[in-house]
PDB file of C-alpha atoms in Angstrom:
ATOM      1  CA  MET A   1       6.618  -4.341 -28.719  1.00 73.00           C
ATOM      2  CA  LEU A   2       6.061  -0.556 -28.465  1.00 78.00           C
ATOM      3  CA  GLY A   3       9.801   0.276 -27.363  1.00 82.00           C
ATOM      4  CA  VAL A   4      10.063  -2.913 -24.340  1.00 86.00           C
ATOM      5  CA  THR A   5      13.193  -4.341 -24.534  1.00 84.00           C
ATOM      6  CA  ASP A   6      13.615  -7.664 -22.347  1.00 82.00           C
ATOM      7  CA  LEU A   7       9.738  -9.151 -21.516  1.00 86.00           C
ATOM      8  CA  PRO A   8      10.511 -12.015 -19.976  1.00 88.00           C
ATOM      9  CA  THR A   9      13.232 -10.572 -17.334  1.00 84.00           C
ATOM     10  CA  TYR A  10      10.378  -7.700 -16.653  1.00 84.00           C
ATOM     11  CA  LEU A  11       7.864 -10.071 -15.877  1.00 88.00           C
ATOM     12  CA  ALA A  12      10.183 -11.493 -13.694  1.00 84.00           C
ATOM     13  CA  GLY A  13      11.083  -8.579 -12.066  1.00 80.00           C
ATOM     14  CA  LEU A  14       7.967  -7.533 -11.810  1.00 83.00           C
ATOM     15  CA  VAL A  15       6.699 -11.355  -9.301  1.00 83.00           C
ATOM     16  CA  LEU A  16       9.437  -9.873  -6.485  1.00 75.00           C
ATOM     17  CA  ILE A  17       8.357  -6.679  -6.615  1.00 74.00           C
ATOM     18  CA  VAL A  18       4.403  -6.927  -6.582  1.00 79.00           C
ATOM     19  CA  LEU A  19       5.838  -9.387  -3.904  1.00 76.00           C
ATOM     20  CA  LEU A  20       7.864  -7.721  -1.702  1.00 68.00           C
ATOM     21  CA  PRO A  21       5.974  -6.550   1.575  1.00 68.00           C
ATOM     22  CA  GLY A  22       5.942  -3.522   1.497  1.00 76.00           C
ATOM     23  CA  PRO A  23       3.070  -0.747   3.195  1.00 81.00           C
ATOM     24  CA  ASN A  24       0.252  -1.110   0.923  1.00 84.00           C
ATOM     25  CA  SER A  25      -0.431  -4.526   0.769  1.00 84.00           C
ATOM     26  CA  LEU A  26       0.208  -4.556   4.599  1.00 82.00           C
ATOM     27  CA  TYR A  27      -3.243  -2.313   4.737  1.00 87.00           C
ATOM     28  CA  VAL A  28      -5.201  -3.652   2.356  1.00 89.00           C
ATOM     29  CA  LEU A  29      -4.734  -6.757   4.431  1.00 85.00           C
ATOM     30  CA  SER A  30      -5.623  -5.351   8.162  1.00 84.00           C
ATOM     31  CA  VAL A  31      -8.511  -2.925   5.771  1.00 86.00           C
ATOM     32  CA  ALA A  32      -9.922  -6.672   3.491  1.00 86.00           C
ATOM     33  CA  ALA A  33      -9.410  -8.240   6.985  1.00 81.00           C
ATOM     34  CA  ARG A  34     -11.458  -5.512   9.327  1.00 79.00           C
ATOM     35  CA  ARG A  35     -14.016  -4.822   7.277  1.00 80.00           C
ATOM     36  CA  GLY A  36     -14.508  -7.299   4.101  1.00 83.00           C
ATOM     37  CA  VAL A  37     -13.989  -7.476   0.198  1.00 87.00           C
ATOM     38  CA  ARG A  38     -16.098  -3.948  -0.565  1.00 90.00           C
ATOM     39  CA  THR A  39     -13.295  -1.710   1.583  1.00 89.00           C
ATOM     40  CA  GLY A  40     -10.812  -3.594   0.841  1.00 90.00           C
ATOM     41  CA  TYR A  41     -11.136  -2.747  -2.861  1.00 93.00           C
ATOM     42  CA  LYS A  42     -11.586   0.742  -1.835  1.00 93.00           C
ATOM     43  CA  ALA A  43      -8.586   0.987  -0.156  1.00 93.00           C
ATOM     44  CA  ALA A  44      -6.374  -1.017  -3.458  1.00 94.00           C
ATOM     45  CA  ALA A  45      -8.668   1.614  -5.395  1.00 94.00           C
ATOM     46  CA  GLY A  46      -6.198   4.128  -3.554  1.00 93.00           C
ATOM     47  CA  VAL A  47      -2.704   1.814  -3.468  1.00 92.00           C
ATOM     48  CA  PHE A  48      -3.569   1.516  -7.422  1.00 92.00           C
ATOM     49  CA  THR A  49      -4.162   5.864  -8.143  1.00 93.00           C
ATOM     50  CA  GLY A  50      -1.295   6.664  -6.404  1.00 90.00           C
ATOM     51  CA  ASP A  51       0.943   4.353  -8.363  1.00 87.00           C
ATOM     52  CA  ALA A  52      -0.088   5.521 -10.844  1.00 88.00           C
ATOM     53  CA  VAL A  53      -0.053   9.010 -10.137  1.00 88.00           C
ATOM     54  CA  LEU A  54       4.278   8.066  -9.311  1.00 85.00           C
ATOM     55  CA  MET A  55       4.566   5.984 -12.924  1.00 83.00           C
ATOM     56  CA  LEU A  56       3.040   9.315 -14.527  1.00 82.00           C
ATOM     57  CA  LEU A  57       6.075  11.555 -12.796  1.00 79.00           C
ATOM     58  CA  THR A  58       8.346   9.098 -13.727  1.00 75.00           C
ATOM     59  CA  ALA A  59       7.666   9.074 -16.892  1.00 72.00           C
ATOM     60  CA  VAL A  60       7.861  13.177 -17.103  1.00 73.00           C
ATOM     61  CA  GLY A  61      10.437  12.886 -14.972  1.00 69.00           C
ATOM     62  CA  ALA A  62       9.733  14.236 -11.842  1.00 55.00           C
ATOM     63  CA  GLY A  63      12.879  11.046 -11.019  1.00 56.00           C
ATOM     64  CA  ALA A  64      15.713  12.592 -11.804  1.00 64.00           C
ATOM     65  CA  LEU A  65      13.732  15.991 -10.690  1.00 61.00           C
ATOM     66  CA  LEU A  66      14.098  14.991  -7.072  1.00 58.00           C
ATOM     67  CA  LYS A  67      17.710  13.187  -7.847  1.00 62.00           C
ATOM     68  CA  ALA A  68      18.581  16.845  -8.384  1.00 71.00           C
ATOM     69  CA  SER A  69      17.238  17.753  -5.602  1.00 73.00           C
ATOM     70  CA  PRO A  70      18.384  16.475  -2.860  1.00 72.00           C
ATOM     71  CA  LEU A  71      16.234  18.932  -0.602  1.00 79.00           C
ATOM     72  CA  VAL A  72      12.236  18.264  -2.081  1.00 72.00           C
ATOM     73  CA  PHE A  73      14.194  14.582  -1.499  1.00 67.00           C
ATOM     74  CA  THR A  74      14.473  14.871   1.770  1.00 75.00           C
ATOM     75  CA  VAL A  75      11.344  16.591   2.280  1.00 77.00           C
ATOM     76  CA  VAL A  76       8.977  14.347   1.298  1.00 69.00           C
ATOM     77  CA  LYS A  77      10.830  11.733   2.331  1.00 72.00           C
ATOM     78  CA  PHE A  78       9.837  12.802   5.656  1.00 81.00           C
ATOM     79  CA  LEU A  79       7.040  13.636   5.927  1.00 76.00           C
ATOM     80  CA  GLY A  80       6.130  10.188   4.796  1.00 70.00           C
ATOM     81  CA  ALA A  81       7.955   8.335   7.545  1.00 78.00           C
ATOM     82  CA  GLY A  82       5.841  11.266   9.612  1.00 82.00           C
ATOM     83  CA  TYR A  83       2.754  10.157   8.122  1.00 75.00           C
ATOM     84  CA  LEU A  84       3.337   6.254   8.525  1.00 73.00           C
ATOM     85  CA  ALA A  85       4.504   6.655  12.235  1.00 84.00           C
ATOM     86  CA  TRP A  86       1.068   8.288  12.773  1.00 82.00           C
ATOM     87  CA  LEU A  87      -0.579   5.188  10.971  1.00 75.00           C
ATOM     88  CA  ALA A  88       2.072   2.676  13.587  1.00 80.00           C
ATOM     89  CA  VAL A  89       1.024   4.997  16.298  1.00 84.00           C
ATOM     90  CA  GLY A  90      -2.993   5.091  15.504  1.00 80.00           C
ATOM     91  CA  MET A  91      -3.394   0.842  14.419  1.00 74.00           C
ATOM     92  CA  MET A  92      -1.210   0.119  18.114  1.00 80.00           C
ATOM     93  CA  ARG A  93      -4.711   2.461  19.538  1.00 81.00           C
ATOM     94  CA  GLY A  94      -6.684   0.472  18.536  1.00 74.00           C
ATOM     95  CA  ALA A  95      -4.889  -2.504  19.673  1.00 72.00           C
ATOM     96  CA  TRP A  96      -5.031  -1.642  23.224  1.00 77.00           C
ATOM     97  CA  ALA A  97      -8.389  -0.399  22.978  1.00 74.00           C
ATOM     98  CA  LEU A  98      -9.329  -4.548  21.817  1.00 66.00           C
ATOM     99  CA  TRP A  99      -7.477  -5.150  25.090  1.00 70.00           C
ATOM    100  CA  ARG A 100      -9.405  -3.190  27.494  1.00 70.00           C
ATOM    101  CA  THR A 101     -12.514  -3.393  26.128  1.00 64.00           C
ATOM    102  CA  ARG A 102     -15.492  -5.898  24.514  1.00 50.00           C
ATOM    103  CA  ARG A 103     -18.239  -5.369  23.513  1.00 48.00           C
ATOM    104  CA  THR A 104     -21.678  -6.470  23.281  1.00 42.00           C
ATOM    105  CA  ARG A 105     -22.466 -10.203  21.801  1.00 42.00           C
ATOM    106  CA  ALA A 106     -25.539  -8.536  19.336  1.00 39.00           C
ATOM    107  CA  GLU A 107     -22.004  -5.829  17.605  1.00 47.00           C
ATOM    108  CA  GLU A 108     -20.478  -9.649  17.702  1.00 47.00           C
ATOM    109  CA  GLU A 109     -23.109 -11.226  16.081  1.00 44.00           C
ATOM    110  CA  ALA A 110     -23.558  -8.558  13.859  1.00 44.00           C
ATOM    111  CA  GLY A 111     -19.890  -8.154  13.048  1.00 46.00           C
ATOM    112  CA  ALA A 112     -19.933  -4.616  13.627  1.00 45.00           C
ATOM    113  CA  PRO A 113     -16.792  -2.567  13.271  1.00 47.00           C
ATOM    114  CA  ALA A 114     -14.771  -1.473  15.988  1.00 47.00           C
ATOM    115  CA  ASP A 115     -13.915   2.358  14.251  1.00 50.00           C
ATOM    116  CA  PRO A 116     -16.571   3.158  11.381  1.00 49.00           C
ATOM    117  CA  GLU A 117     -15.772   3.177   7.829  1.00 51.00           C
ATOM    118  CA  GLU A 118     -16.236   6.870   7.336  1.00 54.00           C
ATOM    119  CA  THR A 119     -13.684   7.930  10.095  1.00 65.00           C
ATOM    120  CA  GLU A 120     -11.022   5.522   8.893  1.00 71.00           C
ATOM    121  CA  ARG A 121     -11.418   6.539   5.163  1.00 87.00           C
ATOM    122  CA  PRO A 122      -8.889   3.939   3.606  1.00 90.00           C
ATOM    123  CA  TYR A 123      -8.754   5.350  -0.228  1.00 93.00           C
ATOM    124  CA  ARG A 124      -7.337   8.203   1.006  1.00 91.00           C
ATOM    125  CA  ARG A 125      -4.953   6.614   3.565  1.00 90.00           C
ATOM    126  CA  ALA A 126      -3.947   4.296   1.155  1.00 90.00           C
ATOM    127  CA  LEU A 127      -3.328   6.756  -1.121  1.00 91.00           C
ATOM    128  CA  LEU A 128      -1.623   8.689   0.979  1.00 89.00           C
ATOM    129  CA  ILE A 129       0.751   5.970   1.990  1.00 85.00           C
ATOM    130  CA  SER A 130       1.363   5.626  -2.061  1.00 86.00           C
ATOM    131  CA  LEU A 131       1.969   9.725  -2.922  1.00 85.00           C
ATOM    132  CA  PHE A 132       4.404   9.713   0.561  1.00 81.00           C
ATOM    133  CA  ASN A 133       7.335   7.649  -1.050  1.00 73.00           C
ATOM    134  CA  PRO A 134       9.867   9.582  -3.206  1.00 66.00           C
ATOM    135  CA  LYS A 135      11.809   6.828  -2.995  1.00 65.00           C
ATOM    136  CA  ALA A 136       9.248   5.243  -5.695  1.00 73.00           C
ATOM    137  CA  ILE A 137      10.225   7.111  -8.052  1.00 71.00           C
ATOM    138  CA  LEU A 138      13.524   6.745  -7.856  1.00 66.00           C
ATOM    139  CA  PHE A 139      12.748   2.892  -8.251  1.00 70.00           C
ATOM    140  CA  LEU A 140      10.631   2.899 -11.108  1.00 74.00           C
ATOM    141  CA  MET A 141      12.895   4.632 -12.890  1.00 69.00           C
ATOM    142  CA  SER A 142      16.344   3.124 -12.590  1.00 68.00           C
ATOM    143  CA  PHE A 143      13.529   0.127 -12.986  1.00 72.00           C
ATOM    144  CA  PHE A 144      11.942   1.328 -15.523  1.00 75.00           C
ATOM    145  CA  VAL A 145      13.836   2.652 -18.406  1.00 72.00           C
ATOM    146  CA  GLN A 146      15.680  -1.071 -18.003  1.00 74.00           C
ATOM    147  CA  PHE A 147      13.917  -2.178 -19.999  1.00 81.00           C
ATOM    148  CA  VAL A 148      12.976   0.581 -21.811  1.00 78.00           C
ATOM    149  CA  ASP A 149      14.633   1.271 -26.270  1.00 81.00           C
ATOM    150  CA  PRO A 150      16.536   4.152 -25.710  1.00 72.00           C
ATOM    151  CA  SER A 151      15.794   5.197 -29.261  1.00 78.00           C
ATOM    152  CA  TYR A 152      12.596   4.174 -30.158  1.00 78.00           C
ATOM    153  CA  ALA A 153       9.880   7.568 -30.544  1.00 78.00           C
ATOM    154  CA  TYR A 154       8.134   6.864 -27.969  1.00 75.00           C
ATOM    155  CA  PRO A 155       9.400   6.515 -24.324  1.00 72.00           C
ATOM    156  CA  ALA A 156       7.043   7.540 -22.155  1.00 74.00           C
ATOM    157  CA  LEU A 157       4.188   4.703 -24.825  1.00 80.00           C
ATOM    158  CA  SER A 158       6.893   2.529 -23.528  1.00 82.00           C
ATOM    159  CA  PHE A 159       6.529   3.580 -20.046  1.00 81.00           C
ATOM    160  CA  LEU A 160       3.238   3.506 -20.003  1.00 83.00           C
ATOM    161  CA  VAL A 161       2.981  -0.005 -21.061  1.00 86.00           C
ATOM    162  CA  LEU A 162       5.236  -1.065 -18.365  1.00 86.00           C
ATOM    163  CA  GLY A 163       3.455   1.309 -15.622  1.00 86.00           C
ATOM    164  CA  GLY A 164       0.451  -1.124 -17.420  1.00 88.00           C
ATOM    165  CA  LEU A 165       2.120  -4.691 -16.929  1.00 91.00           C
ATOM    166  CA  LEU A 166       2.888  -3.503 -12.968  1.00 89.00           C
ATOM    167  CA  GLN A 167      -0.322  -2.083 -12.338  1.00 90.00           C
ATOM    168  CA  THR A 168      -2.290  -5.182 -12.941  1.00 92.00           C
ATOM    169  CA  GLY A 169      -0.112  -7.353 -11.198  1.00 91.00           C
ATOM    170  CA  SER A 170      -0.877  -4.956  -8.391  1.00 90.00           C
ATOM    171  CA  PHE A 171      -4.572  -5.459  -9.219  1.00 91.00           C
ATOM    172  CA  LEU A 172      -3.838  -9.744  -8.956  1.00 92.00           C
ATOM    173  CA  TYR A 173      -1.881  -9.854  -5.798  1.00 90.00           C
ATOM    174  CA  LEU A 174      -4.268  -7.330  -4.050  1.00 91.00           C
ATOM    175  CA  THR A 175      -7.225  -9.400  -5.103  1.00 92.00           C
ATOM    176  CA  LEU A 176      -5.782 -12.257  -3.107  1.00 89.00           C
ATOM    177  CA  LEU A 177      -4.704 -10.468   0.120  1.00 87.00           C
ATOM    178  CA  ILE A 178      -8.885  -9.290   0.101  1.00 89.00           C
ATOM    179  CA  PHE A 179     -10.468 -12.494  -0.526  1.00 87.00           C
ATOM    180  CA  GLY A 180      -7.534 -13.895   2.327  1.00 81.00           C
ATOM    181  CA  GLY A 181      -8.399 -11.201   4.520  1.00 75.00           C
ATOM    182  CA  THR A 182     -12.207 -11.270   4.632  1.00 72.00           C
ATOM    183  CA  ARG A 183     -11.973 -15.106   5.759  1.00 72.00           C
ATOM    184  CA  LEU A 184      -9.391 -13.623   8.371  1.00 65.00           C
ATOM    185  CA  SER A 185     -11.593 -11.301   9.414  1.00 63.00           C
ATOM    186  CA  ALA A 186     -14.458 -14.357  11.184  1.00 61.00           C
ATOM    187  CA  ALA A 187     -11.495 -15.257  13.067  1.00 60.00           C
ATOM    188  CA  PHE A 188     -10.695 -11.442  13.986  1.00 59.00           C
ATOM    189  CA  ARG A 189     -13.806 -10.937  14.977  1.00 59.00           C
ATOM    190  CA  ARG A 190     -14.071 -13.813  17.560  1.00 59.00           C
ATOM    191  CA  ARG A 191     -10.942 -14.291  18.895  1.00 62.00           C
ATOM    192  CA  LYS A 192     -10.649 -10.658  20.293  1.00 63.00           C
ATOM    193  CA  ARG A 193      -6.417 -10.995  21.632  1.00 67.00           C
ATOM    194  CA  LEU A 194      -6.410 -12.491  17.466  1.00 62.00           C
ATOM    195  CA  SER A 195      -6.896  -9.406  16.361  1.00 62.00           C
ATOM    196  CA  ALA A 196      -4.944  -7.627  18.628  1.00 68.00           C
ATOM    197  CA  GLY A 197      -2.565  -8.727  18.091  1.00 70.00           C
ATOM    198  CA  ALA A 198      -2.416  -8.656  14.634  1.00 67.00           C
ATOM    199  CA  THR A 199      -3.403  -4.977  14.614  1.00 68.00           C
ATOM    200  CA  SER A 200      -0.448  -4.779  16.595  1.00 75.00           C
ATOM    201  CA  ALA A 201       1.512  -6.308  14.667  1.00 75.00           C
ATOM    202  CA  ALA A 202       1.481  -4.319  11.836  1.00 70.00           C
ATOM    203  CA  GLY A 203       1.630  -1.592  13.710  1.00 76.00           C
ATOM    204  CA  VAL A 204       4.696  -2.404  15.172  1.00 80.00           C
ATOM    205  CA  LEU A 205       5.756  -3.249  11.252  1.00 73.00           C
ATOM    206  CA  PHE A 206       4.890   0.449   9.754  1.00 70.00           C
ATOM    207  CA  LEU A 207       7.252   1.684  12.750  1.00 81.00           C
ATOM    208  CA  GLY A 208       9.935   0.137  10.633  1.00 81.00           C
ATOM    209  CA  PHE A 209       8.180   1.029   7.727  1.00 70.00           C
ATOM    210  CA  ALA A 210       8.798   5.091   8.486  1.00 76.00           C
ATOM    211  CA  ALA A 211      11.892   4.366  10.477  1.00 81.00           C
ATOM    212  CA  LYS A 212      13.955   2.593   6.787  1.00 73.00           C
ATOM    213  CA  LEU A 213      12.261   5.200   5.364  1.00 67.00           C
ATOM    214  CA  ALA A 214      14.029   8.121   7.152  1.00 76.00           C
ATOM    215  CA  VAL A 215      16.466   7.012   7.715  1.00 77.00           C
ATOM    216  CA  GLY A 216      16.917   5.124   4.093  1.00 64.00           C
TER     217      GLY A 216
END
């Protein structure tokens, strides 16, 4: 079908890839839990945009460029690690502020956020998290190429089909995270310690992602 081979195997691998925890899904879950469905989808839109750009770059051969130029790969890799670390520090600072300050009762009843959405800019943050991951390009190229018929006249179309299936799976998974996150938001508002602990845990995980990207 359109140059795609062994589709059932690809779909099985796609499920595993989508379900694998990563900084993108973790950030979307965090935003949805703190801000609700609408803002969660803004973060998800950033993920979709970033993934679409990476898939396009993969299709036109950017993965080969990164493999051929270790310097380019190293620069982008450390930029990505630095950005993830910066996000982690911000999460930890926010958690510390939750431990030290209390909201007024009116703010709690209104569900007022600790920091405005305009300051966080979830779409931009999620987009940058996706783009500053050069390993994703290498992975997508090495994964997609296994399911593209080399004799097919339009291989870019095959990549487009594979990428579209991956984006569909990602959308469904992030939707589950968004609605699951909003169910957690009420508990987070009522229990400051729970909110601070979850934010701290997310910050630690982001530091782990940054370290893995930097040294991997």
